[in-house]
XYZ file of N, CA and C in Angstrom:
726
model
N 226.157 161.074 233.170
C 227.473 161.766 233.222
C 227.391 162.855 234.161
N 226.556 163.865 233.847
C 226.565 165.075 234.736
C 226.032 164.828 236.126
N 225.060 163.914 236.242
C 224.433 163.583 237.472
C 225.440 162.879 238.490
N 226.316 162.121 237.910
C 227.274 161.551 238.734
C 228.243 162.596 239.271
N 228.516 163.649 238.442
C 229.283 164.832 238.929
C 228.609 165.484 240.182
N 227.154 165.562 239.935
C 226.511 166.086 241.056
C 226.571 165.387 242.329
N 226.475 164.131 242.143
C 226.473 163.207 243.371
C 227.880 163.271 243.992
N 228.954 163.146 243.137
C 230.226 163.201 243.737
C 230.574 164.550 244.461
N 230.190 165.640 243.776
C 230.342 166.959 244.402
C 229.634 167.190 245.640
N 228.324 166.748 245.681
C 227.621 166.812 246.816
C 228.291 166.098 248.045
N 228.805 164.977 247.728
C 229.525 164.181 248.815
C 230.763 164.880 249.297
N 231.577 165.507 248.310
C 232.748 166.168 248.698
C 232.458 167.444 249.519
N 231.374 168.148 249.127
C 231.023 169.385 249.825
C 230.629 169.053 251.271
N 229.858 167.973 251.408
C 229.394 167.700 252.735
C 230.516 167.330 253.662
N 231.518 166.692 253.180
C 232.570 166.162 253.958
C 233.640 167.215 254.300
N 233.941 168.093 253.278
C 235.076 169.015 253.413
C 234.895 170.445 253.637
N 233.630 170.994 253.318
C 233.463 172.408 253.387
C 232.716 172.785 254.583
N 233.185 173.932 255.361
C 232.532 174.419 256.444
C 231.097 174.892 255.951
N 230.117 174.154 256.390
C 228.756 174.361 255.830
C 228.272 175.700 256.090
N 228.482 176.203 257.224
C 227.970 177.579 257.564
C 228.396 178.647 256.699
N 229.741 178.574 256.372
C 230.292 179.712 255.525
C 229.698 179.487 254.124
N 229.696 178.274 253.555
C 229.036 178.107 252.204
C 227.704 178.544 252.212
N 226.891 178.187 253.144
C 225.548 178.631 253.272
C 225.409 180.188 253.262
N 226.207 180.694 254.156
C 226.138 182.171 254.247
C 226.414 182.828 252.971
N 227.391 182.372 252.154
C 227.625 183.017 250.904
C 226.464 182.766 249.841
N 225.878 181.537 249.939
C 224.835 181.204 249.142
C 223.596 182.184 249.394
N 223.345 182.378 250.629
C 222.243 183.340 251.049
C 222.487 184.719 250.503
N 223.824 185.217 250.595
C 224.161 186.499 250.008
C 223.950 186.585 248.530
N 224.219 185.521 247.774
C 224.037 185.506 246.332
C 222.423 185.464 246.074
N 221.718 184.755 246.761
C 220.326 184.694 246.431
C 219.726 186.103 246.830
N 219.962 186.560 247.890
C 219.420 187.928 248.287
C 219.801 189.015 247.279
N 220.921 188.890 246.690
C 221.326 189.782 245.691
C 220.865 189.590 244.311
N 220.145 188.461 244.075
C 219.462 188.118 242.827
C 220.623 187.807 241.840
N 221.758 187.349 242.247
C 222.768 187.025 241.339
C 223.584 188.200 240.790
N 223.322 189.394 241.323
C 224.099 190.688 240.837
C 225.378 190.793 241.595
N 225.665 190.203 242.649
C 226.847 190.412 243.492
C 227.929 189.378 243.038
N 228.731 189.768 242.185
C 229.826 188.880 241.617
C 230.894 188.674 242.753
N 230.948 189.631 243.634
C 231.940 189.501 244.698
C 231.623 188.319 245.610
N 230.401 188.043 245.899
C 229.977 186.853 246.670
C 230.442 185.516 245.951
N 230.294 185.512 244.624
C 230.629 184.520 243.889
C 232.137 184.220 244.029
N 232.914 185.259 243.974
C 234.350 185.139 244.107
C 234.710 184.647 245.452
N 234.108 185.095 246.395
C 234.376 184.705 247.863
C 234.011 183.067 247.956
N 233.002 182.721 247.368
C 232.808 181.223 247.382
C 233.691 180.482 246.535
N 234.180 180.937 245.523
C 235.182 180.261 244.778
C 236.457 180.203 245.545
N 236.773 181.207 246.166
C 238.002 181.224 247.112
C 237.798 180.242 248.259
N 236.665 180.083 248.697
C 236.335 179.179 249.843
C 236.728 177.774 249.488
N 236.484 177.354 248.214
C 236.749 175.993 247.707
C 238.192 175.833 247.111
N 239.028 176.893 247.127
C 240.201 176.930 246.274
C 241.037 175.650 246.539
N 241.353 175.303 247.756
C 242.262 174.221 248.120
C 241.519 172.996 248.614
N 240.261 172.851 248.385
C 239.405 171.726 248.851
C 239.414 170.671 247.884
N 239.245 169.432 248.356
C 239.101 168.266 247.374
C 238.010 168.429 246.397
N 236.900 169.089 246.688
C 235.951 169.311 245.548
C 236.468 170.075 244.445
N 237.375 171.011 244.685
C 237.846 171.843 243.498
C 238.858 171.100 242.806
N 239.693 170.399 243.470
C 240.814 169.507 242.848
C 240.119 168.491 241.994
N 238.957 167.888 242.430
C 238.310 166.894 241.659
C 237.736 167.605 240.357
N 237.242 168.767 240.557
C 236.792 169.550 239.362
C 237.811 169.762 238.397
N 238.983 170.054 238.830
C 240.117 170.354 237.928
C 240.400 169.078 237.083
N 240.455 167.983 237.725
C 240.627 166.721 237.009
C 239.470 166.422 236.003
N 238.306 166.750 236.237
C 237.239 166.508 235.269
C 237.419 167.531 234.134
N 237.895 168.764 234.533
C 238.128 169.679 233.320
C 239.290 169.135 232.460
N 240.248 168.651 233.044
C 241.481 168.055 232.340
C 241.041 166.894 231.393
N 240.003 166.151 231.716
C 239.486 165.058 230.976
C 238.807 165.471 229.667
N 238.485 166.796 229.516
C 238.076 167.429 228.314
C 239.300 167.843 227.513
N 239.535 167.182 226.325
C 240.776 167.436 225.657
C 241.062 168.933 225.374
N 240.080 169.701 224.923
C 240.341 171.148 224.717
C 240.632 171.812 225.958
N 239.919 171.555 227.024
C 240.188 172.238 228.282
C 241.541 171.892 228.749
N 241.979 170.634 228.641
C 243.378 170.102 229.001
C 244.377 170.977 228.241
N 244.176 171.313 226.998
C 245.156 172.132 226.218
C 245.160 173.409 226.745
N 244.053 173.998 227.251
C 243.962 175.374 227.825
C 244.867 175.280 229.157
N 244.701 174.279 229.864
C 245.598 174.169 231.154
C 247.011 174.102 230.718
N 247.424 173.278 229.746
C 248.860 173.178 229.471
C 249.440 174.483 228.811
N 248.543 175.345 228.184
C 249.092 176.556 227.580
C 248.805 177.737 228.588
N 248.056 177.511 229.751
C 247.580 178.465 230.563
C 246.922 179.615 229.777
N 246.184 179.319 228.780
C 245.456 180.090 227.930
C 244.505 181.061 228.676
N 244.637 182.365 228.467
C 243.722 183.337 229.012
C 243.166 184.178 228.006
N 243.784 184.284 226.742
C 243.430 185.046 225.705
C 243.848 186.564 225.952
N 243.519 187.418 225.032
C 243.824 188.758 225.255
C 242.854 189.482 226.160
N 243.210 190.636 226.734
C 242.294 191.376 227.528
C 241.210 191.898 226.570
N 240.002 192.019 227.068
C 238.798 192.476 226.322
C 238.524 193.785 226.565
N 238.363 194.675 225.529
C 238.062 196.021 225.505
C 236.699 196.286 224.805
N 235.672 196.521 225.530
C 234.436 196.678 224.984
C 234.213 197.707 223.876
N 235.052 198.913 224.078
C 234.953 199.910 222.992
C 235.551 199.436 221.739
N 236.468 198.487 221.800
C 236.983 197.920 220.551
C 236.195 196.777 219.982
N 235.582 195.943 220.913
C 234.811 194.912 220.527
C 233.510 195.241 219.846
N 232.943 196.445 220.188
C 231.692 196.932 219.592
C 231.849 197.231 218.222
N 233.085 197.357 217.783
C 233.435 197.745 216.341
C 233.479 196.552 215.471
N 233.301 195.373 216.053
C 233.278 194.148 215.273
C 232.137 194.016 214.375
N 231.934 193.235 213.499
C 230.769 193.107 212.613
C 229.551 192.741 213.459
N 228.389 193.325 213.089
C 227.156 193.101 213.820
C 226.770 191.647 213.694
N 226.448 191.108 214.843
C 226.052 189.587 214.928
C 227.267 188.806 215.322
N 228.376 189.356 215.346
C 229.644 188.573 215.726
C 229.547 188.442 217.333
N 230.373 187.395 217.735
C 230.447 187.179 219.251
C 230.996 188.406 219.954
N 232.028 188.995 219.426
C 232.663 190.215 220.010
C 231.669 191.478 220.046
N 231.042 191.602 218.963
C 230.132 192.885 218.851
C 228.879 192.527 219.965
N 228.300 191.392 219.916
C 227.193 191.049 220.694
C 227.563 191.016 222.327
N 228.756 190.503 222.538
C 229.223 190.561 223.937
C 229.432 191.955 224.339
N 229.944 192.823 223.616
C 230.190 194.198 223.846
C 228.920 194.983 224.073
N 227.989 194.851 223.149
C 226.797 195.530 223.192
C 225.901 195.178 224.415
N 225.864 193.887 224.708
C 225.147 193.418 225.939
C 225.700 194.007 227.247
N 227.011 193.761 227.403
C 227.737 194.182 228.554
C 227.658 195.742 228.777
N 227.839 196.565 227.727
C 227.772 197.994 227.884
C 226.378 198.467 228.165
N 225.413 197.684 227.640
C 224.079 198.007 227.917
C 223.695 197.957 229.391
N 224.336 196.904 230.022
C 224.090 196.584 231.411
C 224.968 197.334 232.295
N 225.982 197.960 231.695
C 226.880 198.769 232.486
C 228.028 198.011 233.191
N 228.279 196.859 232.531
C 229.405 195.922 233.060
C 230.621 196.263 232.461
N 231.770 195.868 233.096
C 233.138 195.994 232.564
C 233.525 194.626 232.118
N 234.399 194.637 231.017
C 234.846 193.318 230.590
C 235.818 192.614 231.512
N 236.571 193.518 232.320
C 237.575 192.986 233.264
C 237.021 193.166 234.709
N 235.909 192.607 234.922
C 235.285 192.697 236.286
C 235.859 191.594 237.176
N 236.470 190.559 236.716
C 236.715 189.448 237.425
C 238.001 189.447 238.278
N 238.792 190.476 238.177
C 239.968 190.668 238.900
C 241.172 189.736 238.590
N 242.121 189.775 239.367
C 243.338 188.995 239.064
C 243.816 188.248 240.218
N 244.552 187.148 239.888
C 245.273 186.364 240.970
C 246.727 186.543 240.829
N 247.484 186.551 241.849
C 248.895 186.822 241.777
C 249.628 185.904 240.827
N 249.058 184.793 240.537
C 249.773 183.713 239.785
C 248.788 182.758 239.302
N 248.975 182.258 238.061
C 248.103 181.126 237.541
C 248.948 179.771 237.543
N 249.954 179.715 238.271
C 250.722 178.436 238.317
C 249.900 177.281 238.828
N 249.010 177.437 239.927
C 248.287 176.456 240.370
C 247.160 176.180 239.499
N 246.792 174.925 239.355
C 245.808 174.522 238.470
C 244.326 175.065 238.935
N 244.163 175.103 240.280
C 242.816 175.569 240.656
C 242.743 177.139 240.524
N 243.771 177.865 240.535
C 243.784 179.345 240.336
C 243.392 179.541 238.779
N 244.130 178.729 237.936
C 243.862 178.955 236.523
C 242.383 178.555 236.241
N 241.871 177.507 236.675
C 240.596 177.091 236.478
C 239.583 178.094 236.874
N 239.692 178.599 238.050
C 238.894 179.689 238.497
C 238.971 180.976 237.623
N 240.074 181.416 237.255
C 240.148 182.611 236.411
C 239.526 182.369 235.006
N 239.757 181.136 234.577
C 239.169 180.881 233.165
C 237.623 180.837 233.236
N 237.135 180.326 234.343
C 235.656 180.307 234.595
C 235.176 181.807 234.653
N 235.889 182.534 235.375
C 235.383 183.922 235.484
C 235.415 184.752 234.148
N 236.556 184.494 233.398
C 236.685 185.301 232.306
C 235.678 184.807 231.147
N 235.329 183.487 231.126
C 234.439 183.075 230.046
C 232.995 183.064 230.386
N 232.662 183.273 231.608
C 231.319 183.145 232.079
C 230.315 183.978 231.251
N 230.668 185.310 230.966
C 229.622 186.060 230.172
C 229.600 185.730 228.740
N 230.671 184.905 228.109
C 230.447 184.374 226.759
C 229.424 183.289 226.896
N 229.476 182.509 228.022
C 228.471 181.380 228.082
C 227.006 182.103 228.195
N 226.739 183.206 228.860
C 225.548 183.959 228.769
C 225.173 184.214 227.298
N 226.066 184.765 226.674
C 225.805 185.178 225.221
C 225.293 184.129 224.398
N 226.107 182.967 224.321
C 225.847 181.858 223.496
C 224.582 181.037 223.893
N 224.251 180.931 225.188
C 223.176 180.213 225.666
C 221.853 180.994 225.677
N 221.979 182.320 225.821
C 220.763 183.109 225.878
C 220.414 183.386 227.333
N 220.920 182.791 228.187
C 220.497 183.089 229.659
C 220.837 184.522 230.102
N 219.983 185.154 230.680
C 220.232 186.507 231.151
C 221.314 186.673 232.237
N 221.866 187.783 232.316
C 223.016 187.953 233.227
C 222.595 188.359 234.659
N 221.386 188.583 234.888
C 220.889 188.883 236.200
C 219.729 187.915 236.482
N 219.357 187.820 237.733
C 218.099 187.027 238.151
C 218.240 185.551 237.823
N 217.015 185.029 237.251
C 216.948 183.650 237.036
C 217.860 183.079 235.974
N 218.253 183.908 235.038
C 219.150 183.362 234.052
C 220.530 183.035 234.666
N 220.948 183.730 235.709
C 222.128 183.347 236.308
C 222.207 182.019 236.836
N 221.116 181.608 237.405
C 220.921 180.098 237.888
C 221.022 179.094 236.782
N 220.500 179.535 235.605
C 220.601 178.676 234.458
C 221.890 178.379 233.991
N 222.690 179.526 233.631
C 223.981 179.444 233.054
C 225.007 178.872 233.994
N 224.934 179.143 235.290
C 225.917 178.496 236.140
C 225.673 176.995 236.390
N 224.529 176.627 236.084
C 224.160 175.111 236.150
C 224.872 174.428 235.103
N 225.195 175.049 233.894
C 225.906 174.312 232.829
C 227.391 173.961 233.247
N 228.115 174.900 233.732
C 229.392 174.672 234.325
C 229.291 173.797 235.472
N 228.369 173.895 236.379
C 228.311 173.069 237.434
C 228.049 171.619 237.018
N 227.325 171.341 236.039
C 226.964 169.869 235.765
C 228.083 169.332 234.801
N 228.482 170.253 233.895
C 229.486 169.682 233.010
C 230.780 169.317 233.681
N 231.156 170.008 234.674
C 232.439 169.784 235.341
C 232.422 169.701 236.875
N 231.274 169.809 237.517
C 231.074 169.742 238.969
C 231.810 170.864 239.552
N 231.783 172.133 238.944
C 232.520 173.305 239.582
C 231.796 173.576 240.941
N 232.476 173.497 242.041
C 231.822 173.425 243.339
C 231.185 174.732 243.800
N 231.668 175.875 243.368
C 231.058 177.149 243.846
C 229.737 177.306 243.133
N 229.639 176.892 241.862
C 228.409 177.014 241.060
C 227.371 175.989 241.482
N 227.897 174.718 241.789
C 226.997 173.667 242.244
C 226.301 174.175 243.603
N 227.089 174.714 244.478
C 226.548 175.166 245.720
C 225.566 176.248 245.517
N 225.867 177.185 244.708
C 224.862 178.330 244.488
C 223.461 177.787 243.984
N 223.584 176.933 242.988
C 222.308 176.401 242.353
C 221.575 175.581 243.462
N 222.258 174.640 244.076
C 221.567 173.810 244.987
C 221.101 174.706 246.165
N 221.855 175.635 246.636
C 221.375 176.490 247.704
C 220.210 177.259 247.325
N 220.278 177.822 246.048
C 218.943 178.585 245.657
C 217.772 177.769 245.660
N 217.955 176.467 245.235
C 216.686 175.587 245.353
C 216.325 175.389 246.723
N 217.235 175.134 247.625
C 216.884 174.944 249.060
C 216.233 176.088 249.659
N 216.812 177.315 249.404
C 216.138 178.531 249.970
C 214.845 178.837 249.366
N 214.553 178.427 248.185
C 213.186 178.654 247.556
C 212.167 177.874 248.306
N 212.522 176.930 249.062
C 211.509 176.124 249.799
C 210.801 176.856 250.945
N 211.556 178.074 251.259
C 211.020 178.911 252.397
C 209.790 179.768 251.976
N 209.662 179.965 250.505
C 208.647 180.726 250.108
C 207.323 179.976 250.050
N 206.226 180.626 250.233
C 204.946 179.922 250.144
C 204.500 179.984 248.750
N 204.612 181.053 247.974
C 204.341 181.156 246.639
C 205.543 181.154 245.740
N 205.515 180.435 244.551
C 206.652 180.550 243.713
C 207.840 179.887 244.185
N 207.678 178.922 245.085
C 208.974 178.230 245.793
C 209.627 177.292 244.731
N 208.835 176.869 243.699
C 209.538 175.944 242.743
C 210.160 176.749 241.625
N 210.135 178.049 241.543
C 210.682 178.768 240.374
C 212.246 178.521 240.323
N 212.970 178.533 241.398
C 214.431 178.345 241.340
C 214.731 176.936 240.734
N 213.822 176.031 241.101
C 214.097 174.635 240.527
C 213.919 174.604 239.066
N 212.926 175.376 238.587
C 212.738 175.471 237.080
C 213.923 176.277 236.382
N 214.459 177.310 237.114
C 215.502 178.148 236.469
C 216.823 177.231 236.416
N 217.042 176.496 237.480
C 218.214 175.575 237.491
C 218.058 174.519 236.439
N 216.997 173.902 236.393
C 216.625 172.798 235.520
C 216.813 173.224 233.967
N 216.482 174.482 233.770
C 216.673 174.981 232.365
C 218.110 174.812 231.942
N 219.102 175.159 232.766
C 220.555 174.960 232.473
C 221.023 173.496 232.437
N 220.362 172.649 233.364
C 220.689 171.256 233.331
C 220.188 170.534 232.153
N 219.020 170.982 231.724
C 218.507 170.391 230.458
C 219.312 170.714 229.253
N 219.868 171.932 229.200
C 220.599 172.293 228.152
C 221.913 171.592 228.054
N 222.458 171.155 229.160
C 223.706 170.424 229.302
C 223.614 169.012 228.424
N 222.339 168.510 228.532
C 222.159 167.250 227.723
C 222.360 167.364 226.160
N 222.241 168.562 225.742
C 222.202 168.768 224.304
C 223.448 169.454 223.772
N 224.286 170.064 224.530
C 225.365 170.848 224.011
C 226.847 170.245 224.272
N 227.692 170.770 223.624
C 229.080 170.414 223.861
C 229.686 171.121 225.043
N 230.813 170.514 225.638
C 231.403 171.248 226.835
C 231.893 172.550 226.444
N 231.691 173.482 227.291
C 231.965 174.895 226.938
C 233.288 175.412 227.494
N 233.836 174.918 228.451
C 235.052 175.540 229.214
C 236.306 175.480 228.306
N 236.379 174.525 227.475
C 237.624 174.531 226.640
C 237.590 175.247 225.399
N 236.544 175.966 225.215
C 236.310 176.898 224.034
C 237.153 178.078 224.098
N 237.911 178.552 223.259
C 238.727 179.645 223.144
C 237.979 180.766 222.474
N 237.114 181.291 223.105
C 236.185 182.319 222.619
C 236.969 183.519 221.924
N 237.930 183.932 222.653
C 238.798 184.997 222.225
C 239.413 184.890 220.914
N 239.588 183.561 220.388
C 240.081 183.392 219.080
C 239.093 183.578 217.931
N 237.893 183.629 218.411
C 236.783 183.718 217.269
C 235.871 184.867 217.699
N 236.243 186.062 218.045
C 235.430 187.154 218.415
C 234.645 187.752 217.144
N 235.346 187.491 216.022
C 234.772 187.885 214.721
C 233.701 186.877 214.225
N 233.653 185.803 214.754
C 232.698 184.754 214.291
C 231.292 184.996 214.679
N 230.296 184.881 213.795
C 228.996 185.101 214.103
C 228.524 184.219 215.415
N 227.665 184.770 216.135
C 227.220 183.988 217.402
C 226.451 182.744 216.901
N 225.701 182.911 215.883
C 224.844 181.782 215.332
C 225.798 180.637 214.889
N 227.040 180.979 214.367
C 228.008 179.862 213.923
C 228.489 179.329 215.222
N 228.813 179.960 216.204
C 229.309 179.411 217.362
C 228.231 178.410 217.967
N 226.970 178.879 217.946
C 225.867 178.039 218.479
C 225.771 176.707 217.687
N 225.890 176.801 216.321
C 225.776 175.612 215.534
C 226.969 174.595 215.859
N 228.215 175.126 216.059
C 229.337 174.379 216.331
C 229.185 173.700 217.681
N 228.522 174.333 218.660
C 228.517 173.724 219.928
C 227.040 173.223 220.307
N 226.299 173.154 219.221
C 224.956 172.532 219.304
C 224.031 173.108 220.340
N 224.053 174.401 220.389
C 223.266 175.215 221.463
C 222.029 175.756 220.712
N 220.870 175.475 221.332
C 219.615 176.177 220.970
C 219.386 177.119 222.094
N 219.568 178.368 221.825
C 219.610 179.342 222.994
C 218.139 179.630 223.551
N 218.143 180.094 224.825
C 216.918 180.493 225.407
C 216.663 181.909 224.891
N 215.550 182.104 224.050
C 215.129 183.297 223.418
C 214.017 184.012 224.189
N 213.183 183.210 224.878
C 212.076 183.836 225.496
C 211.873 183.437 226.932
N 211.195 184.378 227.733
C 210.903 184.138 229.138
C 211.856 184.952 230.058
N 211.660 184.869 231.274
C 212.217 185.784 232.296
C 213.697 185.503 232.457
N 214.202 184.227 231.952
C 215.537 183.817 232.079
C 216.309 184.090 230.897
N 215.836 184.803 230.068
C 216.478 185.030 228.642
C 217.012 186.488 228.470
N 218.186 186.671 228.055
C 218.642 188.109 227.878
C 217.979 188.815 226.707
N 217.503 187.886 225.824
C 216.814 188.431 224.652
C 215.497 189.120 225.113
N 214.881 188.452 226.116
C 213.579 189.004 226.518
C 213.818 190.189 227.595
N 214.868 189.973 228.416
C 215.176 191.018 229.396
C 215.616 192.322 228.765
N 216.436 192.220 227.769
C 216.928 193.284 227.036
C 216.312 193.446 225.561
N 214.934 193.390 225.656
C 214.252 193.483 224.470
C 214.332 194.858 223.768
N 214.771 195.784 224.596
C 214.830 197.214 223.942
C 216.257 197.382 223.297
N 217.041 196.433 223.448
C 218.473 196.525 222.921
C 218.390 196.158 221.436
N 218.906 197.011 220.570
C 219.048 196.679 219.160
C 220.336 196.018 218.835
N 220.394 194.893 218.384
C 221.744 194.228 218.027
C 222.001 194.129 216.587
């Protein structure tokens, strides 16, 4: 399933995307160790009207829950970390707020589009808004190697072209290293291996269950989170009391 998405997306990227620009943005992302969200946004905009993104939208719509999100143009309420941290300890809202505040992140970092009328614009904004929820439930860290793992999930579940390009680009760039060249492969593979075990994530309305314990979300979505290692936020944020 997922690997056919990979094959189809690779073909679409090769035919339709100006390779130099896509590669330039991938290099920016790699050099920034996944911290530069603006680079990701530019790559998403790069694919906005291209066949690869339109094909991704159709794959998303094949997921019944995500199709309903498209129909409703569901974005959920705005997220306020100061309010979410008041949720019960262990809940999705509390954990999300504690982790983001600890990292100095804002909940509304993803910006706005002038309109969500176009399916591609809605898909992009939904990916941006839910991305950190994916980090929380999967255990992948928000910076460095964990970023390659978590974006691999959306890349493989739906063939999201910006994320597919970033992961494959990171693997390609790692070959320039003499030592540790295969680490990017392992980081991406961790996300791809998780895809084989979990339910699709993009159609989940996280905002409707912010008071639900993270462990319950994980059971429902069949997620065994990454709890140890350099790509886990549990390990990276070991000093954070939750």
